[in-house]
Tab-separated table of N, CA and C in Angstrom:
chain	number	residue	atom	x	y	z
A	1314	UNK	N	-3.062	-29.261	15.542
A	1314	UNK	CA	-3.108	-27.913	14.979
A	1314	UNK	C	-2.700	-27.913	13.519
A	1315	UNK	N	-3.303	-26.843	12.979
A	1315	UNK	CA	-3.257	-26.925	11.400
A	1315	UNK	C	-2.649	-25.632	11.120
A	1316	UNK	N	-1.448	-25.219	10.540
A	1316	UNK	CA	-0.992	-23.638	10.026
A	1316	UNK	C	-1.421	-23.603	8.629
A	1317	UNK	N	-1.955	-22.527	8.297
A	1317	UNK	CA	-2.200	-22.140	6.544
A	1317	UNK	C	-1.497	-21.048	6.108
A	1318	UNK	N	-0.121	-20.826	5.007
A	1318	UNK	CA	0.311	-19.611	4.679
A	1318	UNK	C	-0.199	-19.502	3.599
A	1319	UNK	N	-0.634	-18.266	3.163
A	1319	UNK	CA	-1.055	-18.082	1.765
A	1319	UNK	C	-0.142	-16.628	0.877
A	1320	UNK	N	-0.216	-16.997	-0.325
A	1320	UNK	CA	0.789	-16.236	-1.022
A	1320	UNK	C	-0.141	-15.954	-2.286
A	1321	UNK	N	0.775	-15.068	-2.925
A	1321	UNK	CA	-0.274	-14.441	-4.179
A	1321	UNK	C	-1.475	-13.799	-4.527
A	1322	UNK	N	-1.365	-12.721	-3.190
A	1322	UNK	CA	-2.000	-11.675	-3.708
A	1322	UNK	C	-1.626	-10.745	-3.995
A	1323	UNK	N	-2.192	-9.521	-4.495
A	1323	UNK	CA	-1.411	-7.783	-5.139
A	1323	UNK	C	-2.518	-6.768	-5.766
A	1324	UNK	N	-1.624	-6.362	-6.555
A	1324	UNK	CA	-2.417	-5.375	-7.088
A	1324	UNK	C	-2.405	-5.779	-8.744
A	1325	UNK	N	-3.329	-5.236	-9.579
A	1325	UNK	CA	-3.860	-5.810	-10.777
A	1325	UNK	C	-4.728	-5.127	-11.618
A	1326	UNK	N	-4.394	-4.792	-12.870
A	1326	UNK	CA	-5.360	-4.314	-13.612
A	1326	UNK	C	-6.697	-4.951	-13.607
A	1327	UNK	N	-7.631	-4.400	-14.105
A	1327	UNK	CA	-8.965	-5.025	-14.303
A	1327	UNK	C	-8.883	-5.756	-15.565
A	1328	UNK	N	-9.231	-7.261	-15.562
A	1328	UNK	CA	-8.916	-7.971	-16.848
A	1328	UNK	C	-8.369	-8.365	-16.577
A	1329	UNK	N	-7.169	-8.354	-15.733
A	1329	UNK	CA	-6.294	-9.416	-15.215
A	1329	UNK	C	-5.887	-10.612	-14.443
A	1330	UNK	N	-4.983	-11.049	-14.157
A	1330	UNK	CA	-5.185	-12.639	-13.391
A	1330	UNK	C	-3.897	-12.792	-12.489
A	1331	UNK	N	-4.298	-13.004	-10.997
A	1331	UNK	CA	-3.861	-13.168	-9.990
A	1331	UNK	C	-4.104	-14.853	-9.707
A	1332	UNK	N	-2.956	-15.906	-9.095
A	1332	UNK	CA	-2.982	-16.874	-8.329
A	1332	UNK	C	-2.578	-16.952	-7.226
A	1333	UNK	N	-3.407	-17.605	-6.491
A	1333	UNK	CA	-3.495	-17.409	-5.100
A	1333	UNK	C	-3.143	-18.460	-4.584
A	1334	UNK	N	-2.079	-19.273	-3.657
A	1334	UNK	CA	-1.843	-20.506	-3.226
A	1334	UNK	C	-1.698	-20.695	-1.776
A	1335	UNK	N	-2.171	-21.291	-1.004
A	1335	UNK	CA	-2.181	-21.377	0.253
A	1335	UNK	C	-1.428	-23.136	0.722
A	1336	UNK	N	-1.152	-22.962	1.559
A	1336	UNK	CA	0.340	-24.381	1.575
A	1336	UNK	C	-0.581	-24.796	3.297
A	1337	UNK	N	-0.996	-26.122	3.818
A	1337	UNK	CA	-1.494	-26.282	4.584
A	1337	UNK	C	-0.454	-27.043	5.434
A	1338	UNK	N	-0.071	-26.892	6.693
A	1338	UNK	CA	1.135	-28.068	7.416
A	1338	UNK	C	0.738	-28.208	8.978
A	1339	UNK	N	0.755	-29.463	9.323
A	1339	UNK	CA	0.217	-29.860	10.797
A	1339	UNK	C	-0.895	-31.208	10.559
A	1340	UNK	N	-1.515	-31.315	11.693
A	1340	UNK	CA	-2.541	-32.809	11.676
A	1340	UNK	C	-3.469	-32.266	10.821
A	1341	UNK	N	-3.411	-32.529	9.292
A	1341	UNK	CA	-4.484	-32.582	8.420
A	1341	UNK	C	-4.462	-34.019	8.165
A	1342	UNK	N	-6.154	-34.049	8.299
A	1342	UNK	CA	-6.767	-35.383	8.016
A	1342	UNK	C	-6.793	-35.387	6.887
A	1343	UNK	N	-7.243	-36.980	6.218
A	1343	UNK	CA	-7.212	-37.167	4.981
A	1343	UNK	C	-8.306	-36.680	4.051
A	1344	UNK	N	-9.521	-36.532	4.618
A	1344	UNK	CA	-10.564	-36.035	3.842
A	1344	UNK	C	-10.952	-34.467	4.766
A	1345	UNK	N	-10.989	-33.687	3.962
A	1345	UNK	CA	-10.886	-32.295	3.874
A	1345	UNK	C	-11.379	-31.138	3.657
A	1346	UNK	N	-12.016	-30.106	3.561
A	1346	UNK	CA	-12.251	-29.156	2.497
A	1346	UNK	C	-11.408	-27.823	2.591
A	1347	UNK	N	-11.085	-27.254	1.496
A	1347	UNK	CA	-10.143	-26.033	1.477
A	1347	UNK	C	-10.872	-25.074	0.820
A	1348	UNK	N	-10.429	-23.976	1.005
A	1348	UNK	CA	-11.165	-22.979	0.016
A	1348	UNK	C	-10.689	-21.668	0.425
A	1349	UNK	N	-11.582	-20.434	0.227
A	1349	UNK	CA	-10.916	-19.080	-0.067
A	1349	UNK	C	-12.487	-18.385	0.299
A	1350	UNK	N	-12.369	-17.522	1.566
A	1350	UNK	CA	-13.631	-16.521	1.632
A	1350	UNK	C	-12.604	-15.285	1.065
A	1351	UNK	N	-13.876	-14.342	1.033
A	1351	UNK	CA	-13.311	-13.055	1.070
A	1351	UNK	C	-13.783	-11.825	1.227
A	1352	UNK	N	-13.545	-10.500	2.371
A	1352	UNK	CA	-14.205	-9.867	2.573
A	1352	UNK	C	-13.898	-8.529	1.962
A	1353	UNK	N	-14.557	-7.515	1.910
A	1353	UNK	CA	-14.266	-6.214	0.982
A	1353	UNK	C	-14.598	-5.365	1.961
A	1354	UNK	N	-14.093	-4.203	2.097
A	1354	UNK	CA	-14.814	-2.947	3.156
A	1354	UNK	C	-15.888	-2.863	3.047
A	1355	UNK	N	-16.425	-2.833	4.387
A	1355	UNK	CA	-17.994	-2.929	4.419
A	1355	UNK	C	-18.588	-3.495	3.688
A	1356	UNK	N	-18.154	-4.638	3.947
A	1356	UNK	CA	-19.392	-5.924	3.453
A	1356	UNK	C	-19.116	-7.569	4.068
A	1357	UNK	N	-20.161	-8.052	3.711
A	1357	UNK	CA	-19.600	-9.317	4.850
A	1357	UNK	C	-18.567	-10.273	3.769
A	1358	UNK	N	-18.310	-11.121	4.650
A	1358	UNK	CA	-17.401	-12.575	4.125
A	1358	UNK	C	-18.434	-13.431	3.978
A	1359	UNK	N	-17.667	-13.531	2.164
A	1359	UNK	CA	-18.312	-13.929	1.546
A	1359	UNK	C	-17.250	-15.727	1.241
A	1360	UNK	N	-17.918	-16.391	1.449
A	1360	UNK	CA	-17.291	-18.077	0.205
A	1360	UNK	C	-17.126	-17.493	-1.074
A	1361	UNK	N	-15.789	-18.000	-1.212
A	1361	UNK	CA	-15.463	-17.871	-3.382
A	1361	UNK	C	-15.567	-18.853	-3.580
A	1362	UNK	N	-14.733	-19.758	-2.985
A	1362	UNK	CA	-14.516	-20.890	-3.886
A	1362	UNK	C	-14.129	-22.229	-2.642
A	1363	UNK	N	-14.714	-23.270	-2.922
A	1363	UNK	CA	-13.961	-24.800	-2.074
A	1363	UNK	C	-14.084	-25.704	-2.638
A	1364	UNK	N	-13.016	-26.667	-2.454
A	1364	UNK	CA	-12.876	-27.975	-3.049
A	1364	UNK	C	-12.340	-29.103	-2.066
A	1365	UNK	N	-13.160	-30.042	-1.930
A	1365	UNK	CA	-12.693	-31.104	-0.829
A	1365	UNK	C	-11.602	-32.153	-1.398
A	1366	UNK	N	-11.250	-32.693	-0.413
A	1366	UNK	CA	-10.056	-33.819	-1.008
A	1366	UNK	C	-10.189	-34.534	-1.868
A	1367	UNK	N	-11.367	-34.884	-2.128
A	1367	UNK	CA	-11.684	-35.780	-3.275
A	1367	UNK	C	-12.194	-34.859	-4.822
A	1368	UNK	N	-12.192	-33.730	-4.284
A	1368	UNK	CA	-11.990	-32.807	-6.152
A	1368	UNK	C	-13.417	-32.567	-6.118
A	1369	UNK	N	-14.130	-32.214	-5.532
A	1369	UNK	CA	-16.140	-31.632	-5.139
A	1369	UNK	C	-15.649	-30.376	-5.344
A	1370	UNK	N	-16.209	-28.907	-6.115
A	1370	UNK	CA	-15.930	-27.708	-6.075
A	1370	UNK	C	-17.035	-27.035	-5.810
A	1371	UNK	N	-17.335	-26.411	-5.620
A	1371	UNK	CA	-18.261	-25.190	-5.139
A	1371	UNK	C	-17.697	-23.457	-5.273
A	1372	UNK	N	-18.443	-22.920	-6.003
A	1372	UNK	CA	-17.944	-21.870	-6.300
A	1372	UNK	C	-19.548	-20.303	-6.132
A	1373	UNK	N	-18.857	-19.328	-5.647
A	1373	UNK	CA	-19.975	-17.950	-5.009
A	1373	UNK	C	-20.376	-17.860	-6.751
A	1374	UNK	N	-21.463	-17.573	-6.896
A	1374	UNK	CA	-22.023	-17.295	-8.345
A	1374	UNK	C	-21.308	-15.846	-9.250
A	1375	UNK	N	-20.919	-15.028	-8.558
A	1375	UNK	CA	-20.120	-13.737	-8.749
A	1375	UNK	C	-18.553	-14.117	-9.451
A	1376	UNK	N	-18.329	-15.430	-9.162
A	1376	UNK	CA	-16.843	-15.971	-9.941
A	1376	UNK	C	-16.805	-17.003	-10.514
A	1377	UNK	N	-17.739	-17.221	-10.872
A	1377	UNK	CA	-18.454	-18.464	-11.766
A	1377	UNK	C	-18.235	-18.087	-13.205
A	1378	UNK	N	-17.064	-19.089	-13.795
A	1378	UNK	CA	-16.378	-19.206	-15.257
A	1378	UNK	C	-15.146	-18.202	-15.076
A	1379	UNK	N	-14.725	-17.856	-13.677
A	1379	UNK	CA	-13.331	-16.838	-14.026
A	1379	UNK	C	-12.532	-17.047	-13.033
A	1380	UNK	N	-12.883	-17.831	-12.006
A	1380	UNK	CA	-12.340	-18.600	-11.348
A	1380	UNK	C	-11.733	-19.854	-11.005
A	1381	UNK	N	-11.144	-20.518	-10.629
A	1381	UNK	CA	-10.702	-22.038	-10.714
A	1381	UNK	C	-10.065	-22.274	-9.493
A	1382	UNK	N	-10.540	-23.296	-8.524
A	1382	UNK	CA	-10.197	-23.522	-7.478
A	1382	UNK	C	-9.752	-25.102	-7.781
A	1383	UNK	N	-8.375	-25.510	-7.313
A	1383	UNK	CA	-7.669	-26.919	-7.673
A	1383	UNK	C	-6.684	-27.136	-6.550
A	1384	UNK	N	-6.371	-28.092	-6.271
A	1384	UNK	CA	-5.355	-28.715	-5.048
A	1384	UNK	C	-4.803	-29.675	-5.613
A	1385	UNK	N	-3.575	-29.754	-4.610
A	1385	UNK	CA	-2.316	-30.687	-4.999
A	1385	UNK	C	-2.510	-31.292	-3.694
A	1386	UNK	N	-3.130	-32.763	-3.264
A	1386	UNK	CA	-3.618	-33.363	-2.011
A	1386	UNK	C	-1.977	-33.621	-1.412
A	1387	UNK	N	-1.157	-34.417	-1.970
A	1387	UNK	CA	0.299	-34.275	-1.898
A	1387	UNK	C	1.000	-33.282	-1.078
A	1388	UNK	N	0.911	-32.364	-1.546
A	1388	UNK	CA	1.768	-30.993	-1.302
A	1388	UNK	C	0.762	-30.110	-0.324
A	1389	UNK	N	-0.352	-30.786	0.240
A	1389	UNK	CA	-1.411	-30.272	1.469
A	1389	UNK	C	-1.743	-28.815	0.770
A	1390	UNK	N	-2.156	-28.326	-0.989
A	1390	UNK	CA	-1.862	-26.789	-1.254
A	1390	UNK	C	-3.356	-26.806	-1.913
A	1391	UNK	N	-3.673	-25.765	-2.079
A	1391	UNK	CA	-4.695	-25.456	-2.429
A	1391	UNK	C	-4.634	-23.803	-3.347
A	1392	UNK	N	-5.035	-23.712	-4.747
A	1392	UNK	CA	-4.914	-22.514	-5.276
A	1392	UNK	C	-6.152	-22.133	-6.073
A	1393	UNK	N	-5.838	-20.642	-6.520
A	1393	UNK	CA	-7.517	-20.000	-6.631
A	1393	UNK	C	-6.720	-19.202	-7.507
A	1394	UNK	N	-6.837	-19.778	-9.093
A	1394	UNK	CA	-6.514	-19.168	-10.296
A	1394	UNK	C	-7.904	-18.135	-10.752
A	1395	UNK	N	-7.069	-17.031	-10.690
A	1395	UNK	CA	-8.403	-15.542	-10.608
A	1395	UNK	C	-8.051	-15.341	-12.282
A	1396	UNK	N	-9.312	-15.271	-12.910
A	1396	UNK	CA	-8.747	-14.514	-14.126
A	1396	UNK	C	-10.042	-13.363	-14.590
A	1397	UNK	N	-9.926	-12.872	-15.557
A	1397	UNK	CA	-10.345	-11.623	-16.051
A	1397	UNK	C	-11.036	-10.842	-14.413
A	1398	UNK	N	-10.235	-10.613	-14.150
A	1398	UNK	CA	-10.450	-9.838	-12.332
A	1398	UNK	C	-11.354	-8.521	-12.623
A	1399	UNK	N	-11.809	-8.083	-11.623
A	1399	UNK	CA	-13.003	-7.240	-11.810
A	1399	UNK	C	-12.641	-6.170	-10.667
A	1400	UNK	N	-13.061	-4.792	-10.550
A	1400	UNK	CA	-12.363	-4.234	-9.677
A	1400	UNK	C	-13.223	-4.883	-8.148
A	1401	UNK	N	-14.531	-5.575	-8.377
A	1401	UNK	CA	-15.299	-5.666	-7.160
A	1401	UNK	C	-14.822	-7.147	-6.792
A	1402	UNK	N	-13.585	-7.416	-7.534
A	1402	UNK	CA	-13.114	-8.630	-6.632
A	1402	UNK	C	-12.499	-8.271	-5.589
A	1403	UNK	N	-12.171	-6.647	-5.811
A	1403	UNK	CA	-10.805	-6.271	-4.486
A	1403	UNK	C	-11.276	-6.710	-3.160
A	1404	UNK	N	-10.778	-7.376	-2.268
A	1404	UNK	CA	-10.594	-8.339	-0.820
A	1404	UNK	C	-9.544	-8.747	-0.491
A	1405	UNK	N	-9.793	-8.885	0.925
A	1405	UNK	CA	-8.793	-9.437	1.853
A	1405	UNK	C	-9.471	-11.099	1.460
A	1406	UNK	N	-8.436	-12.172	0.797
A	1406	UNK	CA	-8.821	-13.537	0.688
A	1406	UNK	C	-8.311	-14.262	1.392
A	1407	UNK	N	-8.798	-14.927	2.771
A	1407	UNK	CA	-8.459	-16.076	3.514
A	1407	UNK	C	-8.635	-17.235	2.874
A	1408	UNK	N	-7.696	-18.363	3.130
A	1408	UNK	CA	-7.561	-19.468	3.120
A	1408	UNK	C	-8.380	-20.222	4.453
A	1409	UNK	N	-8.918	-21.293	4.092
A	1409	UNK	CA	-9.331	-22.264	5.245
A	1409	UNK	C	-9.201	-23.592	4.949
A	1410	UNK	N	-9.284	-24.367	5.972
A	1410	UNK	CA	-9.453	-25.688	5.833
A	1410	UNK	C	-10.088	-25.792	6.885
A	1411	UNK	N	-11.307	-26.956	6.364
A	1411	UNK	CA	-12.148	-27.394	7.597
A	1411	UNK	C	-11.764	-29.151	7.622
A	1412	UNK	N	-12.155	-29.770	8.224
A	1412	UNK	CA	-11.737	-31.261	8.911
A	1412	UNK	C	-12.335	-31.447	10.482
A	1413	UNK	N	-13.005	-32.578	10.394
A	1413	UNK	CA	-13.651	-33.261	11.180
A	1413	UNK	C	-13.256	-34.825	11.486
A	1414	UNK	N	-13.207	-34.902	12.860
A	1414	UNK	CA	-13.288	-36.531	13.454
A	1414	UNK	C	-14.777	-36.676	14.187
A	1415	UNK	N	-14.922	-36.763	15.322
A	1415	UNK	CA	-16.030	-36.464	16.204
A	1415	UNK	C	-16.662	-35.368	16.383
A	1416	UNK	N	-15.712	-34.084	16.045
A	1416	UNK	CA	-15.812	-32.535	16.314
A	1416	UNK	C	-15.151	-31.945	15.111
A	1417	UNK	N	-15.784	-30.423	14.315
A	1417	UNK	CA	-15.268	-29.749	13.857
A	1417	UNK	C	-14.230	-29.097	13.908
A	1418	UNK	N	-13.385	-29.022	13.323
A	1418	UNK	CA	-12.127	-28.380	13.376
A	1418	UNK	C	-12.099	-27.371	12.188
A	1419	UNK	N	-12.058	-26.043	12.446
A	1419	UNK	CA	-11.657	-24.209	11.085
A	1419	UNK	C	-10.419	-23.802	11.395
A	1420	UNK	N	-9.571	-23.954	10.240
A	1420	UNK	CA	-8.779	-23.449	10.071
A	1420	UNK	C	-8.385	-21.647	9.622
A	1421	UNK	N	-7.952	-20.857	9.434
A	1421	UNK	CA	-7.668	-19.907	8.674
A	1421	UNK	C	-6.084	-19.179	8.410
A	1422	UNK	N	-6.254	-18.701	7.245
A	1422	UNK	CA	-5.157	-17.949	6.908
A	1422	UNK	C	-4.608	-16.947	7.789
A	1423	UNK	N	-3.713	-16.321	6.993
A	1423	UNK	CA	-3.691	-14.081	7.505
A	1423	UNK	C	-4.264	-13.640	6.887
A	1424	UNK	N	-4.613	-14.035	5.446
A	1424	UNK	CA	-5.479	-13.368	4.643
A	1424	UNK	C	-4.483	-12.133	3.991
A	1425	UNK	N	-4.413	-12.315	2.188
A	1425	UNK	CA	-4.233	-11.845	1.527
A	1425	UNK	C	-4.472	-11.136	0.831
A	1426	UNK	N	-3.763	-9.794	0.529
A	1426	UNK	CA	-4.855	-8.675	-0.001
A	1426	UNK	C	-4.663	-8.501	-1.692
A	1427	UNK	N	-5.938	-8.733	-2.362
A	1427	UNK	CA	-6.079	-8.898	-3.721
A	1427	UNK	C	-6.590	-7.423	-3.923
A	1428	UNK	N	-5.902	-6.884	-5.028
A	1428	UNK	CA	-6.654	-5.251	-5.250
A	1428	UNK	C	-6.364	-5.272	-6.883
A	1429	UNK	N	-7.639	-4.785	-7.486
A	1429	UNK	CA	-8.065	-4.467	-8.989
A	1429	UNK	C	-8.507	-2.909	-8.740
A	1430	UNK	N	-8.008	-2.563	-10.018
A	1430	UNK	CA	-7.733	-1.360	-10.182
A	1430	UNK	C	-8.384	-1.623	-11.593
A	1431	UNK	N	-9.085	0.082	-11.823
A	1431	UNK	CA	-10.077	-0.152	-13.043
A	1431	UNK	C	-9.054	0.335	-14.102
């Protein structure tokens, strides 16, 4: 079993910059992927951002150049430096980690609530 806590979300002017860090603890394998969905009222869950153990990023085109997704493989953490925030970033942002042996294994957060204000 894998626990994910995540910290650093709030409330935020528009233009502004929120970090988001999620701390991973339990049987995590060595190769990995972490990342951050996020859903908004009435609308689906969406991928922001993932980066696998070896530093591969992938990022939703909507946070592309204002986002930054980076991990500390060490410290099992994973964070999602938000900057010039937009009010249509406001979401609930889960943390995940996925990991595989023979079978898939999804992790998730509680999910953190990020809110921009215009």
């Amino acid at each position: 079993q894998v626990q994910l806590v995540e910290s650093g979300g709030g409330l935020v002017q528009a233009g502004g910059s929120l970090r988001l860090s999620c701390v991973a603890s339990g049987s995590i394998f060595s190769i990995n992927t972490m990342g951050w969905y996020r859903q908004a009222p009435g609308e689906q869950r969406e991928l922001v951002a993932a980066i696998t153990s070896g530093g591969s990023t992938n990022y939703a085109d909507s946070v592309k150049g204002r986002f930054t997704i980076s991990r500390d493989n060490a410290k099992n953490t994973v964070y999602l430096q938000m900057n010039s925030l937009k009010p249509e970033d406001t979401a609930v942002y889960w943390c995940f980690l996925d990991q595989a042996d023979w079978r898939q294994y999804s992790y998730w957060g509680q999910g953190t609530q990020v809110t921009v204000s215009s």
